[in-house]
XYZ file of C-alpha atoms in Angstrom:
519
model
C 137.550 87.368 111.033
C 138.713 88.901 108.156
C 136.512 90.959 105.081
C 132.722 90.566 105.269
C 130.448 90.346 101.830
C 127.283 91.552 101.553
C 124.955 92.632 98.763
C 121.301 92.276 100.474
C 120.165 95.575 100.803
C 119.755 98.164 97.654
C 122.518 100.739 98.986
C 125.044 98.023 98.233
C 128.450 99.547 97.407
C 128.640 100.190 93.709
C 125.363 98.477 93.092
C 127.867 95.168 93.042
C 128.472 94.052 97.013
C 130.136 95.206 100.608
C 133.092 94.148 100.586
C 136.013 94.854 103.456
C 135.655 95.979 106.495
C 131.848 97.858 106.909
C 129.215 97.561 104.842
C 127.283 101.205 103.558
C 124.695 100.531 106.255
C 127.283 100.502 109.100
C 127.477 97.066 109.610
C 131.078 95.975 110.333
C 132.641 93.225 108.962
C 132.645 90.932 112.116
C 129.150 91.359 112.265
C 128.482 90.253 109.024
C 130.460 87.276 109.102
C 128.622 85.919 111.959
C 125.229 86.496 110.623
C 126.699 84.367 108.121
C 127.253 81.624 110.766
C 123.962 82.486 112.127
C 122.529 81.538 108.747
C 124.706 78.263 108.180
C 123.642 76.849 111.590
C 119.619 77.523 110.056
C 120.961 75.513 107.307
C 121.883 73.134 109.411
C 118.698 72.969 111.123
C 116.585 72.716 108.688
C 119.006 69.850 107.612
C 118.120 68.225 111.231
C 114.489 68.426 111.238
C 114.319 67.002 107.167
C 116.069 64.215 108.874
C 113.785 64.150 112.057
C 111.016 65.963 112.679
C 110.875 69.829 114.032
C 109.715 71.272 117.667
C 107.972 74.633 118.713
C 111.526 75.579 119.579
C 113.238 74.822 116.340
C 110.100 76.992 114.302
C 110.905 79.616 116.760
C 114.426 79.844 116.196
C 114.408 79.393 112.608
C 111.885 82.707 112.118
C 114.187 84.477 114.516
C 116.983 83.945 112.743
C 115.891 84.682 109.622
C 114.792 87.991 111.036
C 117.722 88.730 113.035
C 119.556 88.966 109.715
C 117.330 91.329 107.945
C 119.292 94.414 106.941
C 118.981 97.459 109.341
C 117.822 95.079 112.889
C 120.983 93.908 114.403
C 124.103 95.404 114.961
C 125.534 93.702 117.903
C 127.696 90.742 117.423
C 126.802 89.644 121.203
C 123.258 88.424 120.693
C 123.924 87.225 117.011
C 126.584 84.536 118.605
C 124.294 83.805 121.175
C 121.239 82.871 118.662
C 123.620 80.903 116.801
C 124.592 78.720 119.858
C 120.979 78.366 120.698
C 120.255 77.161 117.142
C 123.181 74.873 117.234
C 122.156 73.623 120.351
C 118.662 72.857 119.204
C 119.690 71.289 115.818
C 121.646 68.958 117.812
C 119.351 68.154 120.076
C 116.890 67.584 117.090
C 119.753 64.989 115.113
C 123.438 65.274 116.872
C 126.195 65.434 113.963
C 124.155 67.200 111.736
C 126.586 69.351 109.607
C 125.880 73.775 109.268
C 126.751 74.692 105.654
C 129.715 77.329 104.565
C 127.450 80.173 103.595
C 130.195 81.580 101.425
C 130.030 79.084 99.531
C 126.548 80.241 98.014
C 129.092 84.033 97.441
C 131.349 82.069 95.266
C 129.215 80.006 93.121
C 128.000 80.394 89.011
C 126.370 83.637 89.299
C 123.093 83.073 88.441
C 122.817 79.804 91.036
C 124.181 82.572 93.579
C 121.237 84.510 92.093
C 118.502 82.266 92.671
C 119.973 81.234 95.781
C 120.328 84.882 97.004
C 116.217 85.148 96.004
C 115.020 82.379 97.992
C 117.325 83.288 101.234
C 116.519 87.320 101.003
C 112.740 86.442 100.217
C 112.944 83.907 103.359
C 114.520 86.432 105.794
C 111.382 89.154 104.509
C 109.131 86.734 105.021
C 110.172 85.839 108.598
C 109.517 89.280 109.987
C 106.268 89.378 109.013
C 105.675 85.578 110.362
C 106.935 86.759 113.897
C 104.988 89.545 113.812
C 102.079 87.343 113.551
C 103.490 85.023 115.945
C 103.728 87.705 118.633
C 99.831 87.868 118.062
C 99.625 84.422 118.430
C 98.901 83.354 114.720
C 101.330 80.940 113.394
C 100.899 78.681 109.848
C 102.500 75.283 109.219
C 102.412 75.915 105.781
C 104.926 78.822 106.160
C 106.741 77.249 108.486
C 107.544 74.021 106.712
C 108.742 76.586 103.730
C 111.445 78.147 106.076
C 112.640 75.005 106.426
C 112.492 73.566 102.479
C 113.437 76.965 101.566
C 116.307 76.793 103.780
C 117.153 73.443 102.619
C 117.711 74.198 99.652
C 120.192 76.600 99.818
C 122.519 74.317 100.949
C 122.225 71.709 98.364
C 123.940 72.053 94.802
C 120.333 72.411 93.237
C 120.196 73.407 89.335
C 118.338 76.500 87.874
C 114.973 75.025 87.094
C 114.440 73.666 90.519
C 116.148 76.456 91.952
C 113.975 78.895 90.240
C 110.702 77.073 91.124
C 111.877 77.663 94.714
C 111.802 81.252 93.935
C 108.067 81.112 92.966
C 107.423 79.133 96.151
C 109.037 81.878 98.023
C 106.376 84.469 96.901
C 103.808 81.688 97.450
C 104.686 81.752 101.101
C 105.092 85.534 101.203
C 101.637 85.336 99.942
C 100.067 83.296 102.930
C 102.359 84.976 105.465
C 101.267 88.421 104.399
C 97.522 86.774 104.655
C 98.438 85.463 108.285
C 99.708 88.806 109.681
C 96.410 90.493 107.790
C 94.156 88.137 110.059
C 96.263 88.650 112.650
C 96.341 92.359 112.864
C 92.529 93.194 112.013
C 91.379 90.442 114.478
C 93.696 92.062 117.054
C 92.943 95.786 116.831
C 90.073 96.051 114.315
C 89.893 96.532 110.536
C 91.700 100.087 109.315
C 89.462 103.002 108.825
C 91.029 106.033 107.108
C 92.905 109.032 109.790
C 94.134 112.266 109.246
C 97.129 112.169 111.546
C 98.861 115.466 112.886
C 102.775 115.884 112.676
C 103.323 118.511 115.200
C 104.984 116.934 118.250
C 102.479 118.455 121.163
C 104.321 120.175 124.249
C 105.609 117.751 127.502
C 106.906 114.323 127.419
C 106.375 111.814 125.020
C 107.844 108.542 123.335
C 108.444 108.019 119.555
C 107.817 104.468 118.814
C 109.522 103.371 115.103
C 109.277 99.485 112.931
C 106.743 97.998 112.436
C 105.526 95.650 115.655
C 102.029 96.935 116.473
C 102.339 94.406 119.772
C 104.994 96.460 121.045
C 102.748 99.700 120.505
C 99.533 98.293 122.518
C 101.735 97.365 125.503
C 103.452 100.574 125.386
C 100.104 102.531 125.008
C 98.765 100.322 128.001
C 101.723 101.357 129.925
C 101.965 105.062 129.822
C 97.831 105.294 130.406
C 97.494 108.193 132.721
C 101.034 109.505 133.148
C 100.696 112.664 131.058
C 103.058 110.770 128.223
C 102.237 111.804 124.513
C 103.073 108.693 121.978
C 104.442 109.376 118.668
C 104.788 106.862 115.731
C 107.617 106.931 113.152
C 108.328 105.204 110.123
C 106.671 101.687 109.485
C 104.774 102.291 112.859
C 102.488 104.893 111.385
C 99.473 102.588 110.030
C 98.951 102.114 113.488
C 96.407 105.299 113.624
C 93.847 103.386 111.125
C 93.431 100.494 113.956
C 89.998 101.166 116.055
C 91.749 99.835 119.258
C 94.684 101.699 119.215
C 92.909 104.651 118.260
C 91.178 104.350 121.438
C 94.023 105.378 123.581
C 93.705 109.503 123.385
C 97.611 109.727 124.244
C 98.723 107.797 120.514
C 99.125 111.451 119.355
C 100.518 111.949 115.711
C 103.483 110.908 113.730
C 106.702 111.903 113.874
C 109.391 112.978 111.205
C 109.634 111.101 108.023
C 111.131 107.513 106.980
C 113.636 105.436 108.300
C 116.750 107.059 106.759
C 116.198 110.431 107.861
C 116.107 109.279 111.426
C 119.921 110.527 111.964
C 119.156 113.822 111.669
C 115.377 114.010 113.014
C 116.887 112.465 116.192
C 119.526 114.407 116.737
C 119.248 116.427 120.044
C 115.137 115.160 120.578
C 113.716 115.968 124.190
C 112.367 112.253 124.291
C 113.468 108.832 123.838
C 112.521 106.229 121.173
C 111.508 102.822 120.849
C 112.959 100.751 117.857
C 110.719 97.520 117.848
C 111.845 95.906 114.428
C 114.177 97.048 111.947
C 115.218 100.308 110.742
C 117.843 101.087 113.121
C 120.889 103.013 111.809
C 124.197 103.390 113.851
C 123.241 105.912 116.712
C 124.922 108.972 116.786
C 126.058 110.542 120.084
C 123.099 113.529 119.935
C 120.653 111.070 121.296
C 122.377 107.587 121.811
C 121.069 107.660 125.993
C 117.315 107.882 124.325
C 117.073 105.011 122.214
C 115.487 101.642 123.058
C 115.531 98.207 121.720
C 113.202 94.983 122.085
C 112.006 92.518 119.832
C 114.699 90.857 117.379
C 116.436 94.550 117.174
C 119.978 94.584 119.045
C 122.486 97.340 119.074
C 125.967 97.887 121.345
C 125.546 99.948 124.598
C 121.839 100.579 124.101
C 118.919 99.784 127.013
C 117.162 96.046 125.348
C 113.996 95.632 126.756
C 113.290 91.990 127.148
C 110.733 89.361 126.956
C 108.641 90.836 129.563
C 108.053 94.046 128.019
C 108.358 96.208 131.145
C 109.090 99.488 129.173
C 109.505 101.597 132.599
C 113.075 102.441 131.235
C 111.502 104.208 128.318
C 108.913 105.456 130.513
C 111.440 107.008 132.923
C 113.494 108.383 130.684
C 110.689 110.166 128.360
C 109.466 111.786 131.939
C 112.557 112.921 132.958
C 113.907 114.516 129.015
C 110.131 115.891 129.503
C 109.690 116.868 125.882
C 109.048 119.895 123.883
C 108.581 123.406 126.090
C 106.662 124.355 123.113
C 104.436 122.586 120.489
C 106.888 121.378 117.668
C 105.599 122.247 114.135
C 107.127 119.141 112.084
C 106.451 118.576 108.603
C 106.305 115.835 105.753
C 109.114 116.064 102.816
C 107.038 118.214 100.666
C 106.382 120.696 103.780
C 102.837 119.059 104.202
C 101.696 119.390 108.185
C 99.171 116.205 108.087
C 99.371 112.484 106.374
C 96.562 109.948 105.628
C 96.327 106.263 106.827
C 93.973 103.549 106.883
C 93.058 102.342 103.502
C 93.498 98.891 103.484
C 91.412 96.362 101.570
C 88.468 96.323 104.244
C 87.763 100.089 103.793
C 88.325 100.562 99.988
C 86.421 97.101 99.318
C 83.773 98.648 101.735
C 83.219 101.076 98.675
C 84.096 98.911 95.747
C 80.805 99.885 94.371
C 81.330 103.112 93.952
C 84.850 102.328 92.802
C 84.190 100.329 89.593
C 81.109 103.101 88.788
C 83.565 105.530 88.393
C 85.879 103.620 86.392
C 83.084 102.833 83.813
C 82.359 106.368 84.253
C 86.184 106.767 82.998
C 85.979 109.505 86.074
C 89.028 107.176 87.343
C 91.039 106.461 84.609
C 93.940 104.496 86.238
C 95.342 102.945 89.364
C 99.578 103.621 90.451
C 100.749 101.618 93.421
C 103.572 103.503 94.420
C 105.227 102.652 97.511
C 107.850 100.155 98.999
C 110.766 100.886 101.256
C 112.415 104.280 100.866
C 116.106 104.494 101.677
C 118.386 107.491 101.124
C 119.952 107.341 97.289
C 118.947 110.967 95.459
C 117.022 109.003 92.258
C 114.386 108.146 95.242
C 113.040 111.652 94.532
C 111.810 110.165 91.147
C 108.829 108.626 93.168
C 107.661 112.168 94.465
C 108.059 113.698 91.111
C 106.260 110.637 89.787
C 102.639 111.226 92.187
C 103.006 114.829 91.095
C 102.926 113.973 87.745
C 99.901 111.621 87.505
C 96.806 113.353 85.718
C 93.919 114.319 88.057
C 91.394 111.581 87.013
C 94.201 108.942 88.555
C 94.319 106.810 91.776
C 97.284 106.453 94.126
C 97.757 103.795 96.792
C 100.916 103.470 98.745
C 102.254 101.342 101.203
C 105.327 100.522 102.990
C 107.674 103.660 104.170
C 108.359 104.739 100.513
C 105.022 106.779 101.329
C 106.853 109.371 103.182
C 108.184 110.632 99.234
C 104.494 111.464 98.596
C 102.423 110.951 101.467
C 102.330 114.738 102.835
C 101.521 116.243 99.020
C 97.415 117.360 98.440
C 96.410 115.934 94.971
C 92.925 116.310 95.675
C 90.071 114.195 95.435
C 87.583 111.898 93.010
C 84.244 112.579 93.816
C 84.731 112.115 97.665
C 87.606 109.563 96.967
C 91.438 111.098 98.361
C 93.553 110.866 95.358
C 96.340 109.368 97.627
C 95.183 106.319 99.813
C 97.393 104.946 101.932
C 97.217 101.057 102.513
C 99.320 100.259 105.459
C 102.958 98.909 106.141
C 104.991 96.839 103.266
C 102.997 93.835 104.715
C 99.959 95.458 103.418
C 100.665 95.052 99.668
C 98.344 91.853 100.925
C 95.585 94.815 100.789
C 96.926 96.033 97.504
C 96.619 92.622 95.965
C 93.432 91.594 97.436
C 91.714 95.287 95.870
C 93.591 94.367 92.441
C 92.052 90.825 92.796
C 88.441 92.563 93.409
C 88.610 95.112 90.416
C 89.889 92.426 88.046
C 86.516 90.002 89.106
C 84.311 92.621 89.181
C 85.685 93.739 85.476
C 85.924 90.408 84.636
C 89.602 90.015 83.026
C 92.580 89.339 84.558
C 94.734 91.775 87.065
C 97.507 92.226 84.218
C 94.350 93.831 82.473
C 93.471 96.340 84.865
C 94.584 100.221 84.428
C 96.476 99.054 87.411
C 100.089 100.213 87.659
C 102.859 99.525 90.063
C 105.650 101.709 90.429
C 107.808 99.859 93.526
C 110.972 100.897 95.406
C 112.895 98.244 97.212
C 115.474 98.518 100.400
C 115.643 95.394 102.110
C 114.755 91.730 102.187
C 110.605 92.586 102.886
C 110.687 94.243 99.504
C 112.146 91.443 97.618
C 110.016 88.709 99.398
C 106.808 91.285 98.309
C 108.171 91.217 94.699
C 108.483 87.453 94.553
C 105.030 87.068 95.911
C 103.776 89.705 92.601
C 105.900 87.541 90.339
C 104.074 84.335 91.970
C 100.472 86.007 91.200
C 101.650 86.335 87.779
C 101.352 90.613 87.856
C 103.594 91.647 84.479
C 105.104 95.185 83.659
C 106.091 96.077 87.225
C 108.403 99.405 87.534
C 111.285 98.775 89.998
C 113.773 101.418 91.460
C 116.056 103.148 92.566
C 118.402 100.593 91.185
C 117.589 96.777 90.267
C 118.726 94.470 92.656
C 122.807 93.678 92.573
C 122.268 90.159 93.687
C 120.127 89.542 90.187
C 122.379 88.298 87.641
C 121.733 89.020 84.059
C 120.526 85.677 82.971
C 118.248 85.780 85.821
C 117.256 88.703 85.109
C 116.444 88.138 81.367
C 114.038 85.345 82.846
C 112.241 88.025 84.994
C 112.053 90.753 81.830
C 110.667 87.773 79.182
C 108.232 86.105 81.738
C 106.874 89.556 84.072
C 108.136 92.276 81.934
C 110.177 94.019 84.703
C 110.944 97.452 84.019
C 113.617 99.301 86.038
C 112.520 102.877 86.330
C 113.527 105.627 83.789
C 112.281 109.279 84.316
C 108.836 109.912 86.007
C 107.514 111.747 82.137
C 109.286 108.838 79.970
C 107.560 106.229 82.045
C 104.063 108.066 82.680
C 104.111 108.138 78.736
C 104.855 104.624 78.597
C 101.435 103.693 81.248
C 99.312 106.151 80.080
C 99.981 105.301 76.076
């Protein structure tokens, strides 16, 4: 099939592209080329149903797709050809002869149309993981739909900058309502947040660790292994699920386990238990535990058990019985050595004390607000973010969000007057709670968010990060600090937009740019 190209993700070879045989997150060449095809037969359908009109099937298919191709969900070339044929099948059953587009095409072109191009499809594919995790809950909007579709549209047409970069705007639109969507969909499913201590000692027996970010998956699991003396452990993405009052309920959703997504290699290796992968975040398995781990949902892998549509997790069930677990309890800590971590601050619970809030801003008790958070990955500058939260003066507010917590989520920085100097928010998804406190502070001071002693200090991974950055840029929030390493897909005129219009800032050293926010 010949060499692959790939520059979606922020460990990108060089900071430039994949290129060859195997990309830096173990995706092999083949496979990337047909997630290429995957996306030139959504292209394609979204190509049909401009022509015609679209069907519950087509929606389906097109956020499934998207998703599919996120970086980190699916490394098995199997079910990628076999979504592609189903699109195909269903774009021409939607308008026969409709035409898929060369995807490498977009690769090739003027750099900064690749650019723009690259935005709209990487903010699409983020934006479609959190629209099927809504759909899963049975919340669906045609508004974000039809934008799949446009967006999708769009990339295959030869499009000039302006329009092209109006499209990016749209994207973050989208993002916007999507991230609104999943917000309704969670809290009306399993109750608004409240703030949890949660352990990170594994207790003795059996249990399952449960990683990404679909809190469907959870409650069916949790509903499953009621009464059979199995302990359930999140990981990752999965650990906002201890704010939600009804999965709190179940007494067997124990703690958290291990740290973020990239450390998962070694925190696997040789565990008494198997996990669940319901999302993304999967890295190549290594042999130590490769007859433990699980798939379902949009997440595919070579060799590994897939649990299907019907969600009968007995294999996970039967194997976490019969690896029985820890003799002992397991002592586990956070990077910084910290044995406990915070959830559950989304909007509902820090709006819920607004009051209090703004009094001790005008009290200048709270001087300033950091949003620090985003995906974490595995480069060495990410330590910049834990040095950063250790660094911010005592009269300072931190939220977080997204798996980039795990840099600072286990550190004590003590408290305002009652008020945990570290908050955490939720999943990436729940930069919707970030936005909708920022929105609240700036009405109740009455200026705008750009205003605020509001900072955000973001790292980015994959293609949720950049849809969550478009959606920022679409709100109009300036002077945003990105890192480890801007995006490689940006190209410099592009770029120059982004610096003159939103003042992006790629990330220095934590002192030089503390200096630069606190004046």
């Amino acid at each position: 099939m010949g060499d692959m190209f790939c520059f979606q993700c922020q460990q990108t070879a060089h900071n430039t592209g994949c290129e060859g045989k195997a990309g830096v997150c173990g995706k092999k060449a083949d496979t990337a080329n047909y997630q290429d095809d995957l996306t030139a037969a959504l292209i394609g359908l979204a190509r049909a149903v401009k022509s015609e009109k679209t069907t519950k099937a087509a929606d389906e298919l097109m956020m499934k797709g998207l998703f599919t191709t996120v970086t980190n969900v699916n490394f098995y070339n199997e079910t990628i050809n076999k979504l592609t044929a189903q699109i195909n099948q269903e774009k021409d059953s939607i308008a026969k002869g409709t035409k898929n587009y060369d995807v490498k095409k977009i690769w090739d072109d003027d750099e900064d149309i690749r650019s723009l191009k690259s935005l709209i499809l990487f903010g699409l594919r983020g934006i479609a993981a959190y629209a099927y995790h809504a759909f899963v809950l049975g919340f669906t909007d045609s508004e974000v739909t039809n934008f799949f579709y446009e967006g999708m549209y769009a990339i295959g047409e030869d499009y000039g900058m302006d329009k092209l970069l109006s499209l990016v705007l749209k994207t973050g639109e989208a993002n916007y309502k999507c991230m609104e969507l999943l917000d309704k969909a969670n809290t009306e499913s399993y109750g608004t947040p409240v703030p949890t201590e949660v352990p990170l000692t594994i207790e003795k027996g059996p249990f399952i660790v449960v990683s990404g970010h679909d809190l469907h998956d959870l409650k069916l699991l949790l509903e499953q292994t009621k009464d059979k003396g199995i302990n359930i452990y999140t990981h990752s993405e999965m650990l906002p699920a201890h704010g939600y009052p009804k999965l709190k309920e179940y007494p067997h959703l124990k703690g958290n386990f291990g740290t973020a997504w990239q450390s998962q290699q070694s925190e696997f290796h040789n565990i008494p238990a198997p996990i669940l992968f319901t999302t993304n975040c999967l890295m190549p398995i290594r042999q130590s535990y490769a007859d433990r781990v699980f798939t379902t949902s949009v997440v595919s892998y070579p060799e590994l058990v897939h649990i299907g549509e019907d969600k009968d997790f007995s294999p996970v069930i039967e194997k976490a019985l019969e690896c029985g677990g820890y003799d002992e309890n397991h002592p586990m800590t956070g990077i910084n050595g910290g044995t406990t971590v915070t959830t559950g601050f989304a909007h509902g619970t820090v709006l819920s004390v607004a009051g209090k809030v703004i009094d001790l801003v005008k009290k200048e008790k709270i001087k300033h607000f950091f949003l620090i958070g985003g995906c974490d990955g595995a480069a060495p500058g990410r330590s910049y973010y834990t040095e950063f939260a250790k660094k911010t003066p005592m009269d300072t507010i931190i939220l977080t969000i997204a798996c980039g917590k795990y840099r600072l989520n286990d550190l004590k920085l003590g408290e305002i007057e009652g008020l945990p100097r570290i908050m955490d928010m939720g999943q990436c998804n729940d930069a919707y709670s970030a936005i909708k406190v920022a929105l609240a502070l700036a009405d109740a001071f009455e200026c705008g968010v750009n205003d605020l002693p509001l900072s955000l200090v973001l790292s980015w991974y994959e293609q949720k990060a950049v849809a969550i950055l478009l959606t920022l840029l679409y709100l109009g929030i300036k002077n945003i600090y990105l890192g480890p390493t801007l995006p490689a897909f940006v190209s410099p005129n592009v770029l120059k937009v982004l610096v003159e219009n939103y003042n992006i800032t790629p990330i220095s050293t934590p002192e030089e740019d503390l200096a630069k926010i606190l004046g």
